[in-house]
Coordinates of C-alpha atoms and ligand atoms in Angstrom, one line a residue:
M21 CA 139.6 34.6 131.8
A22 CA 138.9 35.2 135.5
I23 CA 138.5 33.0 138.5
A24 CA 135.2 32.7 140.3
G25 CA 135.4 29.6 142.5
N26 CA 133.9 27.3 139.9
M27 CA 134.4 23.7 139.0
I28 CA 134.3 22.8 135.3
I29 CA 132.1 20.0 134.2
G30 CA 132.2 19.8 130.4
Q31 CA 131.0 23.2 129.2
E32 CA 129.4 24.1 132.5
L33 CA 130.8 26.1 135.3
V34 CA 129.5 24.7 138.6
K35 CA 129.6 25.6 142.3
G36 CA 130.0 22.7 144.7
S37 CA 128.0 22.2 147.8
K38 CA 130.6 20.7 150.2
K39 CA 133.1 22.3 152.5
A40 CA 134.8 25.4 151.2
I41 CA 138.4 25.2 150.2
Y42 CA 140.5 28.3 150.3
A43 CA 144.0 28.5 148.9
V44 CA 146.6 29.7 151.5
N45 CA 149.4 32.1 150.6
P46 CA 152.2 30.1 152.2
A47 CA 154.4 33.2 152.4
T48 CA 151.9 35.1 154.6
G49 CA 149.5 32.4 155.9
E50 CA 146.5 34.4 154.6
H51 CA 143.5 32.8 153.0
L52 CA 142.9 33.7 149.4
Q53 CA 139.6 34.4 147.8
P54 CA 137.4 33.0 146.2
A55 CA 136.1 30.0 148.1
Y56 CA 136.0 26.7 146.2
L57 CA 133.1 24.6 147.4
G58 CA 133.9 20.9 147.0
G59 CA 132.0 18.7 144.7
G60 CA 130.1 15.6 145.7
A61 CA 128.5 12.5 144.3
Q62 CA 126.4 14.5 141.9
E63 CA 129.3 16.3 140.3
V64 CA 131.4 13.1 140.1
D65 CA 128.5 11.3 138.3
R66 CA 128.0 14.2 135.9
A67 CA 131.7 14.4 135.0
C68 CA 131.9 10.6 134.5
V69 CA 128.7 10.4 132.4
L70 CA 130.0 13.1 130.1
A71 CA 133.5 11.6 129.9
E72 CA 132.1 8.2 129.0
K73 CA 129.9 9.8 126.4
A74 CA 132.8 11.7 124.9
F75 CA 135.1 8.7 124.8
D76 CA 134.1 7.0 121.5
A77 CA 134.0 10.2 119.5
Y78 CA 137.2 11.6 121.1
R79 CA 139.2 8.4 120.7
E80 CA 138.5 8.3 117.0
T81 CA 139.4 11.9 116.2
D82 CA 141.9 12.0 113.4
L83 CA 145.6 12.8 114.2
E84 CA 145.5 16.4 112.9
S85 CA 142.4 17.3 114.8
R86 CA 143.7 15.8 118.1
A87 CA 147.0 17.5 117.6
K88 CA 145.3 20.8 117.0
F89 CA 143.3 20.5 120.2
L90 CA 146.6 20.0 122.2
E91 CA 148.1 23.0 120.4
Q92 CA 145.0 25.1 121.1
I93 CA 145.3 24.4 124.8
A94 CA 149.0 25.5 124.6
A95 CA 148.0 28.7 122.8
N96 CA 145.2 29.5 125.3
L97 CA 147.7 29.1 128.1
A98 CA 150.3 31.2 126.3
A99 CA 147.7 34.0 126.0
N100 CA 147.2 34.0 129.7
V101 CA 150.7 33.8 131.1
A102 CA 150.5 36.9 133.3
A103 CA 147.3 35.9 135.1
I104 CA 148.3 32.3 135.6
V105 CA 151.7 33.1 136.9
E106 CA 150.4 35.8 139.3
R107 CA 147.8 33.5 140.8
A108 CA 150.2 30.5 141.0
G109 CA 152.7 32.7 142.8
L110 CA 150.2 33.7 145.4
E111 CA 149.0 30.1 145.9
S112 CA 152.4 28.4 146.0
G113 CA 155.0 31.0 147.2
L114 CA 157.1 30.0 144.1
P115 CA 159.1 32.8 142.5
K116 CA 157.8 34.4 139.2
A117 CA 160.8 33.3 137.1
R118 CA 160.3 29.6 138.2
L119 CA 156.6 29.8 137.4
E120 CA 157.1 31.4 134.0
S121 CA 159.6 28.6 133.2
E122 CA 157.2 26.0 134.5
L123 CA 154.4 27.4 132.4
G124 CA 156.7 27.4 129.4
R125 CA 157.5 23.8 130.0
T126 CA 153.7 23.0 130.3
I127 CA 153.1 24.7 127.0
N128 CA 156.0 22.9 125.3
Q129 CA 154.9 19.6 126.7
L130 CA 151.5 20.0 125.1
K131 CA 153.1 20.9 121.8
L132 CA 155.5 17.9 122.0
F133 CA 152.5 15.6 122.5
A134 CA 150.8 17.2 119.6
E135 CA 153.8 16.2 117.5
E136 CA 153.7 12.7 119.0
V137 CA 150.1 12.4 118.0
K138 CA 150.8 13.4 114.4
A139 CA 153.7 11.0 114.1
G140 CA 151.3 8.1 114.9
R141 CA 154.0 5.8 116.3
W142 CA 151.8 5.3 119.4
I143 CA 149.2 3.5 117.3
G144 CA 151.8 0.8 117.0
V145 CA 150.3 -0.7 113.8
R146 CA 151.4 -4.3 113.0
V147 CA 150.1 -6.2 110.1
D148 CA 150.6 -9.9 109.5
T149 CA 148.9 -10.7 106.2
A150 CA 146.9 -13.9 105.6
M151 CA 148.8 -17.0 104.5
P152 CA 145.9 -19.2 103.1
E153 CA 148.4 -21.7 101.6
R154 CA 150.5 -22.2 104.7
T155 CA 150.7 -25.8 105.9
P156 CA 149.8 -27.5 108.2
L157 CA 147.6 -24.6 109.1
P158 CA 146.7 -21.4 107.2
R159 CA 147.3 -18.0 108.8
A160 CA 144.5 -15.5 109.2
D161 CA 145.0 -11.8 108.4
L162 CA 146.0 -10.2 111.7
R163 CA 146.2 -6.5 112.4
L164 CA 147.1 -4.7 115.6
R165 CA 146.6 -1.2 116.8
H166 CA 146.6 0.5 120.2
I167 CA 143.4 2.1 121.5
P168 CA 143.0 4.4 124.6
L169 CA 141.9 2.9 127.9
G170 CA 138.9 5.3 128.5
P171 CA 138.3 8.2 130.9
V172 CA 141.4 9.0 133.0
V173 CA 141.4 10.7 136.4
V174 CA 144.4 13.0 137.0
F175 CA 145.4 14.2 140.5
G176 CA 147.1 17.6 140.3
A177 CA 150.4 17.7 142.2
S178 CA 151.2 20.3 144.9
N179 CA 154.9 20.8 143.8
F180 CA 154.2 21.5 140.2
P181 CA 151.1 23.7 140.1
L182 CA 151.4 23.8 136.3
A183 CA 153.6 21.1 134.7
F184 CA 152.1 18.3 136.8
S185 CA 148.6 19.6 137.4
V186 CA 145.5 20.5 135.4
A187 CA 147.2 20.7 131.9
G188 CA 150.4 18.9 133.0
G189 CA 152.1 15.8 131.8
D190 CA 149.5 13.3 132.9
T191 CA 146.7 15.2 131.2
A192 CA 148.7 15.9 128.0
S193 CA 149.6 12.3 127.6
A194 CA 146.1 11.0 128.3
F195 CA 144.6 13.5 125.8
A196 CA 147.3 12.5 123.3
A197 CA 146.3 8.8 123.7
G198 CA 142.6 9.6 123.1
C199 CA 141.3 9.6 126.7
P200 CA 138.9 12.1 128.2
V201 CA 140.3 13.6 131.4
I202 CA 138.7 14.4 134.8
V203 CA 141.1 16.4 137.0
K204 CA 140.9 16.3 140.8
G205 CA 142.5 19.7 141.4
H206 CA 145.0 20.0 144.2
S207 CA 143.5 22.0 147.2
A208 CA 146.6 24.1 147.5
H209 CA 146.1 25.9 144.2
P210 CA 142.5 25.9 143.1
G211 CA 142.6 29.4 141.5
T212 CA 145.6 28.4 139.3
S213 CA 143.7 25.2 138.4
E214 CA 140.5 27.1 137.5
L215 CA 142.4 29.4 135.2
V216 CA 144.2 26.5 133.4
G217 CA 140.9 24.5 133.4
L218 CA 139.2 27.4 131.6
A219 CA 141.9 27.4 128.9
I220 CA 141.2 23.7 128.3
Q221 CA 137.5 24.1 128.4
A222 CA 137.8 26.9 125.7
A223 CA 140.0 24.6 123.6
V224 CA 137.4 21.8 123.8
K225 CA 134.8 24.2 122.5
S226 CA 136.7 25.9 119.8
C227 CA 138.2 22.6 118.5
D228 CA 134.7 21.0 118.5
M229 CA 135.8 18.2 120.8
P230 CA 133.0 16.3 122.6
E231 CA 131.9 18.2 125.7
G232 CA 133.0 15.6 128.3
T233 CA 136.6 15.5 127.0
F234 CA 137.6 17.5 130.1
S235 CA 136.3 18.3 133.6
L236 CA 137.9 19.7 136.7
L237 CA 136.5 19.0 140.2
F238 CA 137.6 20.3 143.6
G239 CA 137.1 18.6 147.0
S240 CA 139.0 16.5 149.5
G241 CA 140.9 13.5 148.3
A242 CA 139.2 11.1 150.7
D243 CA 135.8 12.3 149.4
I244 CA 135.8 13.2 145.8
G245 CA 139.2 11.6 144.9
T246 CA 138.0 8.2 146.3
A247 CA 134.6 8.6 144.4
L248 CA 136.3 9.3 141.1
V249 CA 138.8 6.4 141.4
S250 CA 135.9 4.0 142.4
D251 CA 133.7 5.1 139.5
R252 CA 133.2 2.2 137.0
R253 CA 133.5 4.6 134.0
V254 CA 137.0 5.7 135.0
K255 CA 139.6 3.4 133.4
A256 CA 143.0 4.7 134.7
V257 CA 144.5 7.2 137.2
G258 CA 147.5 9.5 137.1
F259 CA 148.9 10.8 140.4
T260 CA 151.9 12.7 141.8
G261 CA 152.1 13.2 145.6
S262 CA 152.7 11.3 148.8
R263 CA 153.4 7.7 149.3
S264 CA 150.4 7.4 151.6
G265 CA 148.1 9.1 149.0
G266 CA 149.4 7.0 146.1
T267 CA 149.1 3.7 147.9
A268 CA 145.6 4.6 149.1
L269 CA 144.5 5.1 145.5
M270 CA 146.2 1.9 144.4
K271 CA 144.2 0.0 147.0
I272 CA 140.9 1.6 145.9
A273 CA 141.6 0.9 142.3
A274 CA 142.6 -2.7 143.0
A275 CA 139.5 -3.4 145.1
R276 CA 137.0 -2.3 142.3
P277 CA 134.9 -5.0 140.7
E278 CA 137.0 -4.0 137.6
P279 CA 140.5 -3.1 138.9
I280 CA 142.2 -0.3 136.9
P281 CA 145.8 0.9 136.6
V282 CA 147.0 3.7 138.8
Y283 CA 150.2 5.5 137.6
A284 CA 151.3 7.1 140.9
E285 CA 154.6 8.9 141.3
M286 CA 155.3 9.0 145.0
S287 CA 158.5 8.9 147.0
S288 CA 162.2 8.9 146.1
I289 CA 165.4 9.9 147.9
N290 CA 167.6 9.9 144.8
P291 CA 171.0 8.6 146.0
V292 CA 174.2 10.4 144.8
Y293 CA 177.4 8.3 144.8
L294 CA 180.6 10.2 145.1
M295 CA 183.6 8.2 144.0
P296 CA 187.1 8.6 145.7
E297 CA 188.9 10.2 142.7
A298 CA 186.1 12.7 142.1
L299 CA 186.2 13.5 145.8
M300 CA 189.9 14.1 145.7
N301 CA 190.1 16.1 142.5
R302 CA 187.0 18.2 142.5
A303 CA 185.6 18.4 146.0
D304 CA 184.8 22.1 145.7
S305 CA 182.7 21.9 142.5
V306 CA 180.9 18.8 143.7
A307 CA 180.1 20.5 147.0
T308 CA 178.6 23.5 145.1
G309 CA 176.7 21.4 142.5
F310 CA 175.3 19.1 145.2
V311 CA 174.1 21.9 147.5
N312 CA 172.6 23.9 144.5
S313 CA 170.6 20.8 143.6
L314 CA 169.6 20.3 147.3
L315 CA 168.4 23.8 147.7
M316 CA 166.6 24.2 144.4
G317 CA 162.9 25.0 144.9
S318 CA 163.2 24.5 148.7
G319 CA 164.0 20.8 147.9
Q320 CA 160.4 20.3 146.8
F321 CA 161.4 18.3 143.7
C322 CA 160.7 14.6 143.4
T323 CA 164.4 14.3 142.2
N324 CA 165.9 16.1 145.2
P325 CA 169.1 14.5 146.3
G326 CA 168.1 13.1 149.7
L327 CA 171.1 10.8 150.0
M328 CA 174.8 11.0 149.3
I329 CA 176.9 7.8 149.6
V330 CA 180.6 8.2 149.9
K331 CA 183.6 6.0 150.9
E332 CA 185.9 7.0 153.8
A333 CA 188.9 8.8 152.2
P334 CA 191.5 11.4 153.3
G335 CA 189.6 14.4 151.8
L336 CA 186.2 13.4 153.1
D337 CA 186.0 15.5 156.2
A338 CA 187.2 18.6 154.3
F339 CA 184.6 18.0 151.7
L340 CA 181.8 17.6 154.3
S341 CA 182.9 20.8 156.0
K342 CA 182.6 22.6 152.6
V343 CA 179.1 21.2 152.0
A344 CA 178.1 22.0 155.6
G345 CA 179.4 25.5 155.2
L346 CA 177.3 26.1 152.1
V347 CA 174.1 24.6 153.7
S348 CA 174.6 26.7 156.9
V349 CA 174.5 30.0 154.9
A350 CA 171.5 28.9 152.7
K351 CA 168.7 31.4 152.8
P352 CA 165.4 30.1 154.1
S353 CA 162.7 29.8 151.5
T354 CA 158.9 29.5 151.5
M355 CA 157.5 26.0 151.2
L356 CA 154.5 25.2 149.1
T357 CA 151.9 24.5 151.8
P358 CA 151.6 24.6 155.6
G359 CA 151.2 20.8 155.4
I360 CA 154.3 20.2 153.4
H361 CA 156.2 22.5 155.8
E362 CA 154.9 20.6 158.8
A363 CA 155.9 17.2 157.2
Y364 CA 159.4 18.6 156.5
E365 CA 159.9 19.8 160.1
L366 CA 158.7 16.4 161.3
G367 CA 161.1 14.5 159.1
V368 CA 164.0 16.7 160.1
A369 CA 163.1 16.4 163.8
K370 CA 163.1 12.6 163.5
L371 CA 166.6 12.6 162.0
K372 CA 167.8 15.0 164.7
S373 CA 166.5 12.7 167.5
N374 CA 168.1 9.6 165.9
N375 CA 171.2 8.6 168.0
H376 CA 173.0 7.2 165.0
V377 CA 172.6 10.4 162.9
Q378 CA 174.7 13.5 163.2
L379 CA 173.5 17.0 162.3
L380 CA 176.3 18.5 160.1
A381 CA 174.6 21.8 159.3
Q382 CA 171.3 23.7 159.4
A383 CA 170.5 26.9 157.6
Q384 CA 169.6 30.1 159.4
E385 CA 166.2 30.2 161.1
A386 CA 163.6 32.3 159.3
S387 CA 161.0 34.6 160.8
G388 CA 158.1 34.1 158.4
P389 CA 155.7 31.2 158.1
N390 CA 156.3 27.9 156.3
Q391 CA 160.1 28.5 155.8
C392 CA 162.4 25.7 154.8
C393 CA 165.7 25.7 156.7
A394 CA 168.0 23.4 154.8
C395 CA 169.6 20.5 156.8
L396 CA 172.5 18.2 156.3
F397 CA 172.9 15.0 158.2
A398 CA 175.5 12.2 158.3
T399 CA 175.4 8.6 159.4
T400 CA 177.3 5.3 158.8
A401 CA 176.4 2.5 156.4
E402 CA 176.0 0.2 159.4
A403 CA 173.4 2.5 160.9
F404 CA 171.6 3.1 157.6
L405 CA 171.4 -0.7 157.0
G406 CA 170.0 -1.3 160.5
D407 CA 167.3 1.4 160.4
P408 CA 164.7 1.3 157.6
K409 CA 163.3 4.7 158.8
L410 CA 166.4 6.4 157.5
R411 CA 165.2 5.5 154.0
D412 CA 162.1 7.6 154.3
E413 CA 161.8 10.7 152.0
V414 CA 162.1 14.0 153.8
F415 CA 160.4 16.3 151.2
G416 CA 162.4 19.5 151.3
S417 CA 166.1 20.6 151.4
S418 CA 167.4 17.8 153.7
S419 CA 170.0 15.3 152.8
L420 CA 171.7 12.4 154.6
I421 CA 175.4 11.6 153.9
I422 CA 176.3 7.9 154.4
R423 CA 179.9 7.2 155.2
C424 CA 180.9 3.8 154.0
K425 CA 184.1 1.9 154.9
T426 CA 184.3 -0.4 151.9
D427 CA 183.0 -0.9 148.3
E428 CA 181.2 -4.0 149.5
E429 CA 179.3 -1.9 152.0
I430 CA 178.2 0.5 149.2
L431 CA 176.9 -2.4 147.1
E432 CA 175.1 -3.9 150.1
L433 CA 173.5 -0.6 151.0
T434 CA 172.5 -0.1 147.4
N435 CA 170.9 -3.5 147.2
G436 CA 168.8 -2.6 150.3
L437 CA 167.4 0.6 148.8
E438 CA 163.8 0.9 147.7
G439 CA 162.9 1.9 144.1
Q440 CA 164.1 5.4 143.1
L441 CA 163.4 7.9 140.3
T442 CA 167.1 8.6 139.9
A443 CA 170.6 7.6 141.0
T444 CA 173.7 9.7 140.3
V445 CA 177.3 8.7 140.0
L446 CA 180.0 11.4 140.3
M447 CA 183.3 9.9 139.1
N448 CA 186.6 10.7 137.5
P449 CA 188.0 8.7 134.6
T450 CA 190.6 7.2 137.0
D451 CA 187.9 5.9 139.4
N452 CA 187.5 2.1 139.6
K453 CA 185.4 1.2 136.6
R454 CA 184.9 -2.4 137.6
F455 CA 183.3 -1.3 140.8
T456 CA 181.2 1.3 139.0
K457 CA 179.9 -1.5 136.6
S458 CA 178.8 -3.6 139.6
L459 CA 177.1 -0.6 141.1
V460 CA 175.3 0.3 137.8
S461 CA 174.1 -3.3 137.5
I462 CA 172.4 -3.0 140.9
L463 CA 171.1 0.6 140.1
E464 CA 169.5 -0.6 136.9
R465 CA 167.2 -2.7 139.0
K466 CA 166.4 0.1 141.4
V467 CA 165.9 3.3 139.4
G468 CA 164.4 4.9 136.3
R469 CA 167.3 7.2 135.4
I470 CA 171.0 6.9 136.1
L471 CA 173.1 10.1 135.7
F472 CA 176.8 10.4 135.4
N473 CA 178.5 13.6 136.6
G474 CA 175.4 15.7 136.9
Y475 CA 172.7 16.4 139.5
P476 CA 169.3 14.8 139.6
T477 CA 167.0 17.9 139.7
G478 CA 166.0 19.2 136.3
V479 CA 164.0 16.7 134.2
E480 CA 164.1 17.2 130.5
V481 CA 160.8 16.6 128.7
C482 CA 161.8 14.6 125.6
P483 CA 161.3 11.2 124.0
A484 CA 164.2 9.5 125.8
M485 CA 163.3 10.7 129.3
V486 CA 162.3 8.2 132.0
H487 CA 160.7 9.7 135.1
G488 CA 159.7 6.5 136.8
G489 CA 161.2 3.6 138.7
P490 CA 160.2 0.7 140.9
F491 CA 158.0 1.1 144.0
P492 CA 157.7 3.4 145.9
A493 CA 159.2 5.8 143.3
T494 CA 156.1 4.9 141.2
S495 CA 153.4 2.3 141.3
D496 CA 154.3 0.8 137.9
S497 CA 158.0 0.6 137.0
R498 CA 157.2 -0.1 133.3
T499 CA 156.3 3.5 132.6
T500 CA 157.3 7.1 132.8
S501 CA 155.3 10.2 133.7
V502 CA 157.5 12.6 131.8
G503 CA 158.3 12.5 128.1
T504 CA 156.5 11.2 125.1
E505 CA 156.8 7.6 126.3
A506 CA 154.2 8.5 128.9
I507 CA 151.5 8.1 126.3
W508 CA 151.8 4.3 126.5
R509 CA 150.3 4.3 130.0
F510 CA 146.9 5.0 128.6
L511 CA 146.8 2.6 125.6
R512 CA 146.2 -1.0 125.1
P513 CA 146.6 -3.3 122.0
V514 CA 143.7 -4.7 120.1
C515 CA 144.0 -7.3 117.3
Y516 CA 141.6 -7.4 114.3
Q517 CA 141.5 -10.8 112.7
D518 CA 140.2 -11.4 109.2
F519 CA 138.3 -8.0 109.2
P520 CA 136.6 -6.8 106.0
S521 CA 138.6 -3.9 104.8
D522 CA 135.7 -1.4 105.1
L523 CA 135.3 -2.3 108.8
L524 CA 139.0 -1.8 109.7
P525 CA 140.0 1.3 111.6
E526 CA 141.6 3.8 109.1
A527 CA 145.2 3.3 110.4
L528 CA 145.0 -0.5 109.7
K529 CA 143.7 -0.3 106.2
D530 CA 146.0 -1.1 103.2
G531 CA 147.0 2.2 101.6
N532 CA 145.4 4.2 104.5
S533 CA 145.3 7.9 104.5
W534 CA 146.9 8.3 107.9
N535 CA 150.3 7.0 106.7
V536 CA 151.5 6.0 110.1
P537 CA 154.6 3.8 110.7
K538 CA 153.8 0.0 110.5
L539 CA 155.4 -3.3 111.0
V540 CA 154.3 -5.5 108.1
N541 CA 155.0 -9.2 108.3
G542 CA 157.8 -8.5 110.8
R543 CA 159.5 -5.8 108.7
Ligands
LIG607 P1 149.2 14.2 148.9 O1 148.8 14.4 150.3 O2 149.5 12.8 148.5 O3 148.0 14.8 148.0 C1 148.0 14.7 146.6 C2 146.5 14.6 146.1 O4 146.0 13.3 146.5 C3 145.6 15.6 146.7 O5 144.7 16.0 145.8 C4 144.9 14.9 147.9 O6 143.7 15.4 148.2 C5 144.8 13.5 147.3 N1 144.9 12.4 148.3 C6 145.8 12.3 149.3 N2 145.5 11.2 150.0 C7 144.4 10.6 149.5 C8 143.6 9.5 149.8 N3 143.9 8.7 150.9 N4 142.6 9.2 149.1 C9 142.2 10.0 148.0 N5 142.9 11.1 147.7 C10 144.0 11.4 148.4 O7 150.4 15.1 148.5 P2 150.7 16.6 148.7 O8 149.6 17.3 149.3 O9 151.1 17.1 147.4 O10 152.0 16.7 149.6 C11 152.0 16.0 150.9 C12 153.4 15.2 150.9 O11 153.5 14.4 149.7 C13 154.6 16.1 150.9 O12 155.0 16.5 152.2 C14 155.6 15.1 150.4 O13 156.1 14.3 151.4 C15 154.9 14.3 149.4 N6 155.1 14.7 148.0 C16 156.0 14.0 147.3 C17 156.2 14.3 145.9 C18 157.2 13.6 145.1 O14 157.3 13.9 143.9 N7 158.0 12.7 145.7 C19 155.5 15.4 145.3 C20 154.5 16.1 146.1 C21 154.4 15.7 147.4 P3 143.5 16.6 149.2 O15 143.0 17.7 148.4 O16 142.5 16.1 150.2 O17 144.8 16.9 149.9

């Protein structure tokens, strides 16, 4: 498998005709070959025609065949680890070990969805048998199953070139649900995208799936991204990126003659609450754990702790000195793209120029391009409550400490927060549980995952995970983009009333061969 600057449309390899996109090595600033010519209306149309054509055959694949397809993609990726990791390293500046583990996660995610497909819970079969003798009205025979929505457009994320990109969580869950996928590759890592796309294309062929099950297009978001989301044949969108990008796609999708769901994961500042007894008893370990989480991956994680909320207490200044000390000696690290670096610098500059914000520490300056120098800021609850701009995400290793005078101030501030992916409570058994219960009751309405005595970075891929939350963390708080629950984003229920047995879908037949879990007459 080698890259050649191609888009993938079904089984074809296609060169675009629009402006060339070059990946940039963020560590050196150099352009990487080959050029990726963006696609246009013709390529969008071809990918959508094929995806629509593939839909009916792909959605009715039996559970074993669909699971095998997901496993084959995983196997094809596993056979190309060295090439994928090497190219992803050049395009993202991320270290080899991180990329190897991200690719491992991507492979395991595909296998997990293969298991989910086989288990058949996602079909959600319910059968309410006919009651012809019921009075005053008889009941019809009613059978429900979930079917996939249709072709899905996935936008690859910049910060996870593997686990949230071409074969990442959105693609795996859409494939598992039975949806063909068209990926709009992220312009920061086209070579990585092409390599991964070739692995999927090969699996489509060897597993005898319909040709249009998968396509990968390149081009600018405003151009090809808009065209894809506007296309009538596309029925849902998965996205991870900026708040402005996600909300733009939500507007396009809502303005279509047939609006469609957009599952966008956007912006989150992930508050961490440090309780007084935890501050008093384990200030050193909290300082280390918090700073490690803040610095991980140059802070380019959606769960990066951008906010710490703490009550005034005797040990607070010593704790903040400790945190500031750790931040000030942090090594600079390469950020993913020049654009992300620029946005980080801008966010940090805004905080520095805010009269109500104090710079507690800044890591050493770096000489190379696109370096993240970690920053730690502090402000008061009063200032935070009075300035909505302080709630903006600064994507990178920057965090704002909010010093609160009272518990009431903490609750008021929490009430004013926007939706978040996570919130973390660091507490000791002797901390005030009544207050914590009040806090958790507010947090449940604000976030997708509440952690006790941990740190928000690091998202397990498993059935119980929720990587979601109210806007702007995501565009739809009822879902998750990580874990097997993500499959439900791409399914909808259909009820079959009084169907002749031979016309029923296999999973709904009495004594069916699929043997999937069922709720029969409420049991
Ligand atoms: P982005 O700018 O939102 O881009 C993500 C994808 O969406 C790209 O493919 C982009 O196309 C496309 N896109 C953006 N705006 C669009 C629009 N108006 N219409 C159609 N398509 C559009 O995100 P990014 O490049 O990954 O990073 C930029 C910033 O996003 C970061 O600095 C950070 O603040 C934020 N971010 C947040 C998270 C998070 O998890 N919270 C993750 C990643 C990034 P192009 O190819 O034209 O760029």
